[in-house]
CSV table of N, CA and C in Angstrom, one decimal:
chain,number,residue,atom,x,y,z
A,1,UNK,N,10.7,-30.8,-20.0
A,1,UNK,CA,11.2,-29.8,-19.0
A,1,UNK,C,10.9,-30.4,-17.6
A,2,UNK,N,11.5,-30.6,-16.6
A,2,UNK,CA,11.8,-30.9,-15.7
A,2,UNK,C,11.1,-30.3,-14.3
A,3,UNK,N,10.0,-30.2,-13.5
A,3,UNK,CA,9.2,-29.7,-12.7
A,3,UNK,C,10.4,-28.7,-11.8
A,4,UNK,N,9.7,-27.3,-11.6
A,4,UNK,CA,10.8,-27.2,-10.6
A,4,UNK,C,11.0,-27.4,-9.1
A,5,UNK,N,11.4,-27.1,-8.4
A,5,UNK,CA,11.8,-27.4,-6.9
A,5,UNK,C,10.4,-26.8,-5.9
A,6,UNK,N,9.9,-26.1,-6.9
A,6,UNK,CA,9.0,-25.5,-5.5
A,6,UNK,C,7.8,-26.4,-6.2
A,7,UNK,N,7.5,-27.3,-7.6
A,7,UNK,CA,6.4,-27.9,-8.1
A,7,UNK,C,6.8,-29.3,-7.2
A,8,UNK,N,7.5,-29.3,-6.9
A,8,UNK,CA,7.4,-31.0,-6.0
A,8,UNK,C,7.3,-30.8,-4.5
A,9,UNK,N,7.5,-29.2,-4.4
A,9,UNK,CA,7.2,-29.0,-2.0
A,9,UNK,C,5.8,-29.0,-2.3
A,10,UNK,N,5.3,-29.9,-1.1
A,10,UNK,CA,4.0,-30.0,-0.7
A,10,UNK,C,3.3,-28.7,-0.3
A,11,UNK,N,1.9,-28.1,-0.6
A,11,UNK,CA,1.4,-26.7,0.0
A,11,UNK,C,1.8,-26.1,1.3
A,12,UNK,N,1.2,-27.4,1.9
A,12,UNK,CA,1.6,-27.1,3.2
A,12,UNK,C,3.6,-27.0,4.1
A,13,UNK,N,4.4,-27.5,3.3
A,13,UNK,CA,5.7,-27.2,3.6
A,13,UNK,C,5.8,-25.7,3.5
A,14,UNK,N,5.1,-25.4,1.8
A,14,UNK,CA,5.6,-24.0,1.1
A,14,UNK,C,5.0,-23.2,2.0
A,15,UNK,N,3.9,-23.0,2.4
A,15,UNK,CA,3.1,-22.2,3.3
A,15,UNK,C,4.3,-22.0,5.0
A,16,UNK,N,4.7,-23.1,5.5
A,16,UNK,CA,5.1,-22.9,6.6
A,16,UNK,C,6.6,-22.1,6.5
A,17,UNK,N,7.0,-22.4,5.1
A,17,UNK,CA,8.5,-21.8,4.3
A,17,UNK,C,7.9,-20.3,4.3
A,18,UNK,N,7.5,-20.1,3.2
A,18,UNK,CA,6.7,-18.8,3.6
A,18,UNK,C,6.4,-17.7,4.4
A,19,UNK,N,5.5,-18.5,5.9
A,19,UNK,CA,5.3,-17.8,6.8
A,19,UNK,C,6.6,-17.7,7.7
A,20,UNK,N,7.7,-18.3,7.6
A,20,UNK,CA,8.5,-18.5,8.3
A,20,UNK,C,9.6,-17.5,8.1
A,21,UNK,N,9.7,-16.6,6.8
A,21,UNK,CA,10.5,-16.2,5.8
A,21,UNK,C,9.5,-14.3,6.3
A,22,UNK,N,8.4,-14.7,6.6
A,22,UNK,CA,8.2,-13.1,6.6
A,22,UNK,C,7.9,-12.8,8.0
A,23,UNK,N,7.9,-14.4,8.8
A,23,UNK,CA,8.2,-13.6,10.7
A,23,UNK,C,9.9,-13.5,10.7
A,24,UNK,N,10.8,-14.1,10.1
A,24,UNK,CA,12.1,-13.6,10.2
A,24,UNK,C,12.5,-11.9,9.6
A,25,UNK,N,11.7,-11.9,8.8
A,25,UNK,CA,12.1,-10.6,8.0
A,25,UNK,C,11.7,-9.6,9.3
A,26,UNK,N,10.3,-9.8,9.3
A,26,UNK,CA,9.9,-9.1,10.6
A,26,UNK,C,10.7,-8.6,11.5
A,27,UNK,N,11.1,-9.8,12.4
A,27,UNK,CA,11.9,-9.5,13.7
A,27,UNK,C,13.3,-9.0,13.3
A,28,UNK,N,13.8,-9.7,12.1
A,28,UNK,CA,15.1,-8.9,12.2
A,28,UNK,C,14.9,-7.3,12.0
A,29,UNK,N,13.8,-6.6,11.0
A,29,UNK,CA,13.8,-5.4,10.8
A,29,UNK,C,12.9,-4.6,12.4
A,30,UNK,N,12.4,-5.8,13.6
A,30,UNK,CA,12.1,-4.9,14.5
A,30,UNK,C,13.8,-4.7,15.0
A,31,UNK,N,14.4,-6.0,15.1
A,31,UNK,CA,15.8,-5.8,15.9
A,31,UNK,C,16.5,-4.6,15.1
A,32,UNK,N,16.6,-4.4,13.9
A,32,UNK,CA,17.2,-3.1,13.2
A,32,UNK,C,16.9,-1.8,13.5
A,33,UNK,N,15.6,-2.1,13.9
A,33,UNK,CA,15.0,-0.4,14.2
A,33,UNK,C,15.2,-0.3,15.8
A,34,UNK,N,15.3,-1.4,16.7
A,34,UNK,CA,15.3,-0.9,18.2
A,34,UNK,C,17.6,-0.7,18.4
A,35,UNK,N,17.8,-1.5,17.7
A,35,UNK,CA,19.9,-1.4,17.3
A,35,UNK,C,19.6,0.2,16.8
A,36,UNK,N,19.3,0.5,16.2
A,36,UNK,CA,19.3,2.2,16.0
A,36,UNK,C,18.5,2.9,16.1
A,37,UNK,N,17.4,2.3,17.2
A,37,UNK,CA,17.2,3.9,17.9
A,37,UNK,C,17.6,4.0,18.8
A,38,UNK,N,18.5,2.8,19.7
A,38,UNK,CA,19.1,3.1,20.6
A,38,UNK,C,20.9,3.6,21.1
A,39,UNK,N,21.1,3.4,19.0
A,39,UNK,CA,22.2,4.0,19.0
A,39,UNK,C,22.2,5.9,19.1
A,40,UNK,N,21.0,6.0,18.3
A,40,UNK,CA,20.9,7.7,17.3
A,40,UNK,C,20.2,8.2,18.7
A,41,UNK,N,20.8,9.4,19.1
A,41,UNK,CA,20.5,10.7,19.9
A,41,UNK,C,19.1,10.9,19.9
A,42,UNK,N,18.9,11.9,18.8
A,42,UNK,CA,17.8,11.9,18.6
A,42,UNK,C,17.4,12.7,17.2
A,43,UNK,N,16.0,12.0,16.9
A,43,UNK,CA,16.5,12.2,14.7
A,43,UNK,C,15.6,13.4,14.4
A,44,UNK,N,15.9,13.9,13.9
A,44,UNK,CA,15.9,15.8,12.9
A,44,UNK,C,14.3,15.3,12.6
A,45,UNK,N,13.6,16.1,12.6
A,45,UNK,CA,12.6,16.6,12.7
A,45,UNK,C,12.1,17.3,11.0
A,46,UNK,N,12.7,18.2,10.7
A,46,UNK,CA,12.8,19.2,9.8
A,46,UNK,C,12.7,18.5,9.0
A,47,UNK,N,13.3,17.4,7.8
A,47,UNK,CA,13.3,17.0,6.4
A,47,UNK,C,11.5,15.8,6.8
A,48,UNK,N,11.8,15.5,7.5
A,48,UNK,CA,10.7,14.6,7.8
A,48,UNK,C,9.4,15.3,7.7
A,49,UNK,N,8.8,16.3,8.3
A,49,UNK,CA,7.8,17.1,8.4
A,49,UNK,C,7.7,17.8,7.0
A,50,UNK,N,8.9,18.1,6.0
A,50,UNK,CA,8.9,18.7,5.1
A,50,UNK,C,7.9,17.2,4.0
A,51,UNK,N,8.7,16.6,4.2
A,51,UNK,CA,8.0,15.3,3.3
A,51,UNK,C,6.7,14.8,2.9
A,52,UNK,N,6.1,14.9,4.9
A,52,UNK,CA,4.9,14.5,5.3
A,52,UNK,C,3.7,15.3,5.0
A,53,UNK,N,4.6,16.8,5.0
A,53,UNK,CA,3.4,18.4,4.4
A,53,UNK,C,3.1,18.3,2.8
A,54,UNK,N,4.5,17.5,2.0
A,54,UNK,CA,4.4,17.9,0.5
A,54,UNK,C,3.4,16.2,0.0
A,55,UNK,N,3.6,15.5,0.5
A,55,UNK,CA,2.9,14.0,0.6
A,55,UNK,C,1.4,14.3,0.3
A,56,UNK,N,1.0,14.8,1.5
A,56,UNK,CA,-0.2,15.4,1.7
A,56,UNK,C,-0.8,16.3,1.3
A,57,UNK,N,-0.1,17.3,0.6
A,57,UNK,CA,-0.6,18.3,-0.6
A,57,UNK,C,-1.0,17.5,-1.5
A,58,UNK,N,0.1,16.5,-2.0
A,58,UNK,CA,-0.3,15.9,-3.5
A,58,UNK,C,-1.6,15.0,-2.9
A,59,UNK,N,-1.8,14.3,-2.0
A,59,UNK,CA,-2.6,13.6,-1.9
A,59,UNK,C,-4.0,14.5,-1.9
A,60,UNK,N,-4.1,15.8,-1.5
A,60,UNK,CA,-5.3,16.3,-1.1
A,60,UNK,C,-5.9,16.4,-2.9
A,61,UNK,N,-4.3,17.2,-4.0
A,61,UNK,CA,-4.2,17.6,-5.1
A,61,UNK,C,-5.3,16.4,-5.5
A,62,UNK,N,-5.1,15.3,-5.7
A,62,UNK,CA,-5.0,13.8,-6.1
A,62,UNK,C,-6.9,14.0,-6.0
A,63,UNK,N,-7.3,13.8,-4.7
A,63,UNK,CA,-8.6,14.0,-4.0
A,63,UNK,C,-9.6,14.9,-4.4
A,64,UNK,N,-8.7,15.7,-4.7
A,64,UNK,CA,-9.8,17.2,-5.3
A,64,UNK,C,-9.9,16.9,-6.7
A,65,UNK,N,-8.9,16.7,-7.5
A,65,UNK,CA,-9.4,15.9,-9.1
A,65,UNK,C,-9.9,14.8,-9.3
A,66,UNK,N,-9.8,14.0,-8.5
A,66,UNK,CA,-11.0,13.0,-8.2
A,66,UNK,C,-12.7,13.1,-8.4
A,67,UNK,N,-12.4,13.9,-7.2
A,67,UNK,CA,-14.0,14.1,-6.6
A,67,UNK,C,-14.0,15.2,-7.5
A,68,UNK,N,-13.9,16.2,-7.8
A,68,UNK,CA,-14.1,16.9,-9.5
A,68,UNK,C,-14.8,16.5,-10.7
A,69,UNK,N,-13.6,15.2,-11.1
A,69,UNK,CA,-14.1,14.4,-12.4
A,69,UNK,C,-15.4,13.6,-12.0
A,70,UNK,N,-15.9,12.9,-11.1
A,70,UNK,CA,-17.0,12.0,-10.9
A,70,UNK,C,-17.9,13.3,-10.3
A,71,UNK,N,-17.6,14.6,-9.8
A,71,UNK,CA,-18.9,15.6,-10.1
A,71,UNK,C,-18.9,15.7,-11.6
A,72,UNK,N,-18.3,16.0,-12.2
A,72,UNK,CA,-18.6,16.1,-13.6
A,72,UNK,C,-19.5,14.9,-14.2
A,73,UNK,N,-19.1,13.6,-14.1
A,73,UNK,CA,-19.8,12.6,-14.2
A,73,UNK,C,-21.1,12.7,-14.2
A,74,UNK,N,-21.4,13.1,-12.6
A,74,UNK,CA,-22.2,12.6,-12.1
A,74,UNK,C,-23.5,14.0,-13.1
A,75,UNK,N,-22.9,15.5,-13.0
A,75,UNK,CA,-23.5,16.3,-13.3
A,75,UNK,C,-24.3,16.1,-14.9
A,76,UNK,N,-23.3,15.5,-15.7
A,76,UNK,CA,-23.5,15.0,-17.4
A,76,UNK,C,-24.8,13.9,-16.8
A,77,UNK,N,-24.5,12.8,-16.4
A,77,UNK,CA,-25.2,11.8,-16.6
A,77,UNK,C,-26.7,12.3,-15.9
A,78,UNK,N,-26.8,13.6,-15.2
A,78,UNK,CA,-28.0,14.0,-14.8
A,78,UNK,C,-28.9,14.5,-15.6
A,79,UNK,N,-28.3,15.3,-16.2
A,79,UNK,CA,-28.2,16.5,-17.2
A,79,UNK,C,-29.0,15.1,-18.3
A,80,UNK,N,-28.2,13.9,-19.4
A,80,UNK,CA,-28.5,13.1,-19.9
A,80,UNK,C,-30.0,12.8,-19.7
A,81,UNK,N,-30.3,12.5,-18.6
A,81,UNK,CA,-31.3,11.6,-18.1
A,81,UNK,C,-32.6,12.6,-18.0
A,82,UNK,N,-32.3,13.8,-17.4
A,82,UNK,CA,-33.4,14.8,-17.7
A,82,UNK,C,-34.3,14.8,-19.1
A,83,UNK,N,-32.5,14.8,-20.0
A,83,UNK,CA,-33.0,15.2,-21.2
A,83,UNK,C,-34.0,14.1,-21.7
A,84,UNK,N,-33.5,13.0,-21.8
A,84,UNK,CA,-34.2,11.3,-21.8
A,84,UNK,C,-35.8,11.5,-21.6
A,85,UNK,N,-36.1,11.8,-20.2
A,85,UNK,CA,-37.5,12.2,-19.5
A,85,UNK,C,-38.5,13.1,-20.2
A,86,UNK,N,-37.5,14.5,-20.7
A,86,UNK,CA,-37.7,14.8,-20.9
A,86,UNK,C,-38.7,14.9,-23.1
């Protein structure tokens, strides 16, 4: 089998290909965002806030069963250890 194209570029070519590839991505998506916000009036409010409220429920949801299960954890493995000493 035949090495391929990126097993014969030197690290340092690939690296400057690379970095080169994600400052273009960059600037073109700043130039995308400043081409339409200077086209758009001005942008709705409402579906956005609706998103950012339900986002943040689940995240809290997410946080509270979290920190729940490792109280549990933590309660058992107390509880264990007592018994141990005991």
């Amino acid at each position: 089998m035949p090495p391929a194209w990126i097993d014969i570029l030197p690290l340092w070519l690939l690296f400057l290909l690379t970095a080169g590839l994600v400052v273009l991505s960059i600037e073109t998506g700043r130039w995308l965002a400043i081409r339409r916000f200077r086209s758009a009036a001005k942008p709705a409010d409402g579906p956005i806030s609706a998103v950012i409220g339900s986002t943040l429920g689940l995240l809290a949801f997410l946080l509270a069963f979290t920190f729940g299960l490792a109280a549990a954890r933590f309660d058992l493995r107390r509880q264990l250890l007592l018994d141990e000493v005991n």
